[in-house]
C-alpha atoms as an extended CHARMM CRD file, in Angstrom:
* protein
*
        73  EXT
         1         1  ASP       CA             -1.1510000000       -2.5230000000      -16.2390000000  PROA      1               0.0000000000
         2         2  ALA       CA             -4.3120000000       -0.5250000000      -15.5760000000  PROA      2               0.0000000000
         3         3  CYS       CA             -3.3710000000        0.0860000000      -11.9230000000  PROA      3               0.0000000000
         4         4  GLY       CA              0.0590000000        1.2400000000      -13.0040000000  PROA      4               0.0000000000
         5         5  ARG       CA             -1.4810000000        3.7690000000      -15.3660000000  PROA      5               0.0000000000
         6         6  VAL       CA             -3.8440000000        5.0680000000      -12.6890000000  PROA      6               0.0000000000
         7         7  VAL       CA             -0.9790000000        5.4150000000      -10.2090000000  PROA      7               0.0000000000
         8         8  ALA       CA              1.1640000000        7.2080000000      -12.7970000000  PROA      8               0.0000000000
         9         9  ALA       CA             -1.6460000000        9.6420000000      -13.6070000000  PROA      9               0.0000000000
        10        10  TYR       CA             -2.9140000000       10.0150000000      -10.0370000000  PROA      10              0.0000000000
        11        11  PRO       CA             -0.1700000000        9.1800000000       -7.5170000000  PROA      11              0.0000000000
        12        12  ASP       CA             -2.5320000000       10.0210000000       -4.6440000000  PROA      12              0.0000000000
        13        13  ALA       CA             -4.9760000000        7.2870000000       -5.7440000000  PROA      13              0.0000000000
        14        14  LEU       CA             -4.2160000000        5.2140000000       -2.6710000000  PROA      14              0.0000000000
        15        15  GLU       CA             -6.6930000000        2.4440000000       -3.4840000000  PROA      15              0.0000000000
        16        16  ALA       CA             -4.8910000000        1.8560000000       -6.7990000000  PROA      16              0.0000000000
        17        17  GLN       CA             -1.5820000000        1.7710000000       -4.9430000000  PROA      17              0.0000000000
        18        18  GLU       CA             -3.0540000000       -0.8260000000       -2.6000000000  PROA      18              0.0000000000
        19        19  ALA       CA             -4.2740000000       -2.8800000000       -5.5700000000  PROA      19              0.0000000000
        20        20  LEU       CA             -0.7170000000       -2.8840000000       -6.9140000000  PROA      20              0.0000000000
        21        21  VAL       CA              0.5200000000       -4.3410000000       -3.6300000000  PROA      21              0.0000000000
        22        22  HSD       CA             -1.9240000000       -7.2340000000       -3.9700000000  PROA      22              0.0000000000
        23        23  LEU       CA             -0.8940000000       -7.7490000000       -7.5870000000  PROA      23              0.0000000000
        24        24  TYR       CA              2.8040000000       -7.7200000000       -6.6950000000  PROA      24              0.0000000000
        25        25  LEU       CA              2.1860000000      -10.3230000000       -3.9960000000  PROA      25              0.0000000000
        26        26  GLU       CA              0.2120000000      -12.5400000000       -6.3880000000  PROA      26              0.0000000000
        27        27  LEU       CA              3.0920000000      -12.3590000000       -8.8640000000  PROA      27              0.0000000000
        28        28  GLY       CA              5.6120000000      -13.1960000000       -6.1500000000  PROA      28              0.0000000000
        29        29  TRP       CA              7.2470000000       -9.7680000000       -6.2590000000  PROA      29              0.0000000000
        30        30  ARG       CA              7.5880000000       -9.3920000000       -2.5010000000  PROA      30              0.0000000000
        31        31  SER       CA             10.2970000000       -6.7120000000       -2.6310000000  PROA      31              0.0000000000
        32        32  LEU       CA              8.1380000000       -4.4430000000       -4.8120000000  PROA      32              0.0000000000
        33        33  ALA       CA              5.1370000000       -5.0840000000       -2.5580000000  PROA      33              0.0000000000
        34        34  THR       CA              7.2480000000       -4.2000000000        0.4740000000  PROA      34              0.0000000000
        35        35  GLU       CA              8.4250000000       -0.9460000000       -1.1120000000  PROA      35              0.0000000000
        36        36  LYS       CA              4.8650000000        0.0010000000       -2.0650000000  PROA      36              0.0000000000
        37        37  VAL       CA              3.5130000000       -0.7570000000        1.4220000000  PROA      37              0.0000000000
        38        38  ALA       CA              6.2590000000        1.3380000000        3.0120000000  PROA      38              0.0000000000
        39        39  LEU       CA              5.2430000000        4.1980000000        0.7090000000  PROA      39              0.0000000000
        40        40  LEU       CA              1.5670000000        3.6850000000        1.5380000000  PROA      40              0.0000000000
        41        41  GLU       CA              2.3520000000        3.7360000000        5.2560000000  PROA      41              0.0000000000
        42        42  ARG       CA              3.9230000000        7.1640000000        4.8580000000  PROA      42              0.0000000000
        43        43  LEU       CA              1.1390000000        8.4680000000        2.6090000000  PROA      43              0.0000000000
        44        44  THR       CA             -1.7470000000        7.2430000000        4.7590000000  PROA      44              0.0000000000
        45        45  ALA       CA             -0.2270000000        8.5910000000        7.9670000000  PROA      45              0.0000000000
        46        46  SER       CA             -1.5840000000       12.0240000000        7.0090000000  PROA      46              0.0000000000
        47        47  VAL       CA             -4.8070000000       10.9520000000        5.2520000000  PROA      47              0.0000000000
        48        48  ASP       CA             -8.1450000000       11.1710000000        7.0490000000  PROA      48              0.0000000000
        49        49  ASP       CA             -9.3170000000        7.7050000000        6.0040000000  PROA      49              0.0000000000
        50        50  PRO       CA             -9.0500000000        5.3280000000        8.9560000000  PROA      50              0.0000000000
        51        51  LEU       CA            -10.3250000000        2.3510000000        6.9420000000  PROA      51              0.0000000000
        52        52  LEU       CA             -7.6530000000        2.7740000000        4.2690000000  PROA      52              0.0000000000
        53        53  ARG       CA             -5.0150000000        3.2980000000        6.9630000000  PROA      53              0.0000000000
        54        54  ALA       CA             -6.1300000000        0.0880000000        8.6880000000  PROA      54              0.0000000000
        55        55  ARG       CA             -5.9020000000       -1.8590000000        5.4080000000  PROA      55              0.0000000000
        56        56  VAL       CA             -2.3870000000       -0.5470000000        4.7840000000  PROA      56              0.0000000000
        57        57  LEU       CA             -1.2930000000       -1.4310000000        8.3080000000  PROA      57              0.0000000000
        58        58  HSD       CA             -2.7740000000       -4.8990000000        7.8460000000  PROA      58              0.0000000000
        59        59  LEU       CA             -0.7670000000       -5.3550000000        4.6350000000  PROA      59              0.0000000000
        60        60  ALA       CA              2.3430000000       -4.0650000000        6.3960000000  PROA      60              0.0000000000
        61        61  GLY       CA              1.7870000000       -6.5560000000        9.2030000000  PROA      61              0.0000000000
        62        62  GLU       CA              1.4120000000       -9.4090000000        6.7090000000  PROA      62              0.0000000000
        63        63  LEU       CA              4.7300000000       -8.4330000000        5.1530000000  PROA      63              0.0000000000
        64        64  GLY       CA              6.3670000000       -8.1600000000        8.5740000000  PROA      64              0.0000000000
        65        65  LEU       CA              6.9420000000       -4.4070000000        8.2850000000  PROA      65              0.0000000000
        66        66  VAL       CA              5.2090000000       -3.4290000000       11.5390000000  PROA      66              0.0000000000
        67        67  ALA       CA              4.8710000000       -5.0800000000       14.9010000000  PROA      67              0.0000000000
        68        68  GLY       CA              1.2050000000       -4.1300000000       15.2620000000  PROA      68              0.0000000000
        69        69  PRO       CA             -1.1520000000       -1.2050000000       15.8650000000  PROA      69              0.0000000000
        70        70  ALA       CA              1.2280000000        0.3690000000       18.3740000000  PROA      70              0.0000000000
        71        71  THR       CA              3.4780000000        1.4010000000       15.4650000000  PROA      71              0.0000000000
        72        72  ASP       CA              0.6530000000        3.4290000000       13.8920000000  PROA      72              0.0000000000
        73        73  ARG       CA              2.0990000000        6.9210000000       13.7340000000  PROA      73              0.0000000000
């Protein structure tokens, strides 16, 4: 609930978005996690935070959304 409020108030709070992905996965909500990771992939493509980008790509890989680092845009 707290992450949802942070994301609603600050949609560019990428760490909160990432926390939601983990929460969705823990709750078994894979489709929501997949949607959120796809959004995070797009958002982090233009953010100068390589560590955050790497975490998002790792999550995407776990969900089968990317083949590997070669798909990093």
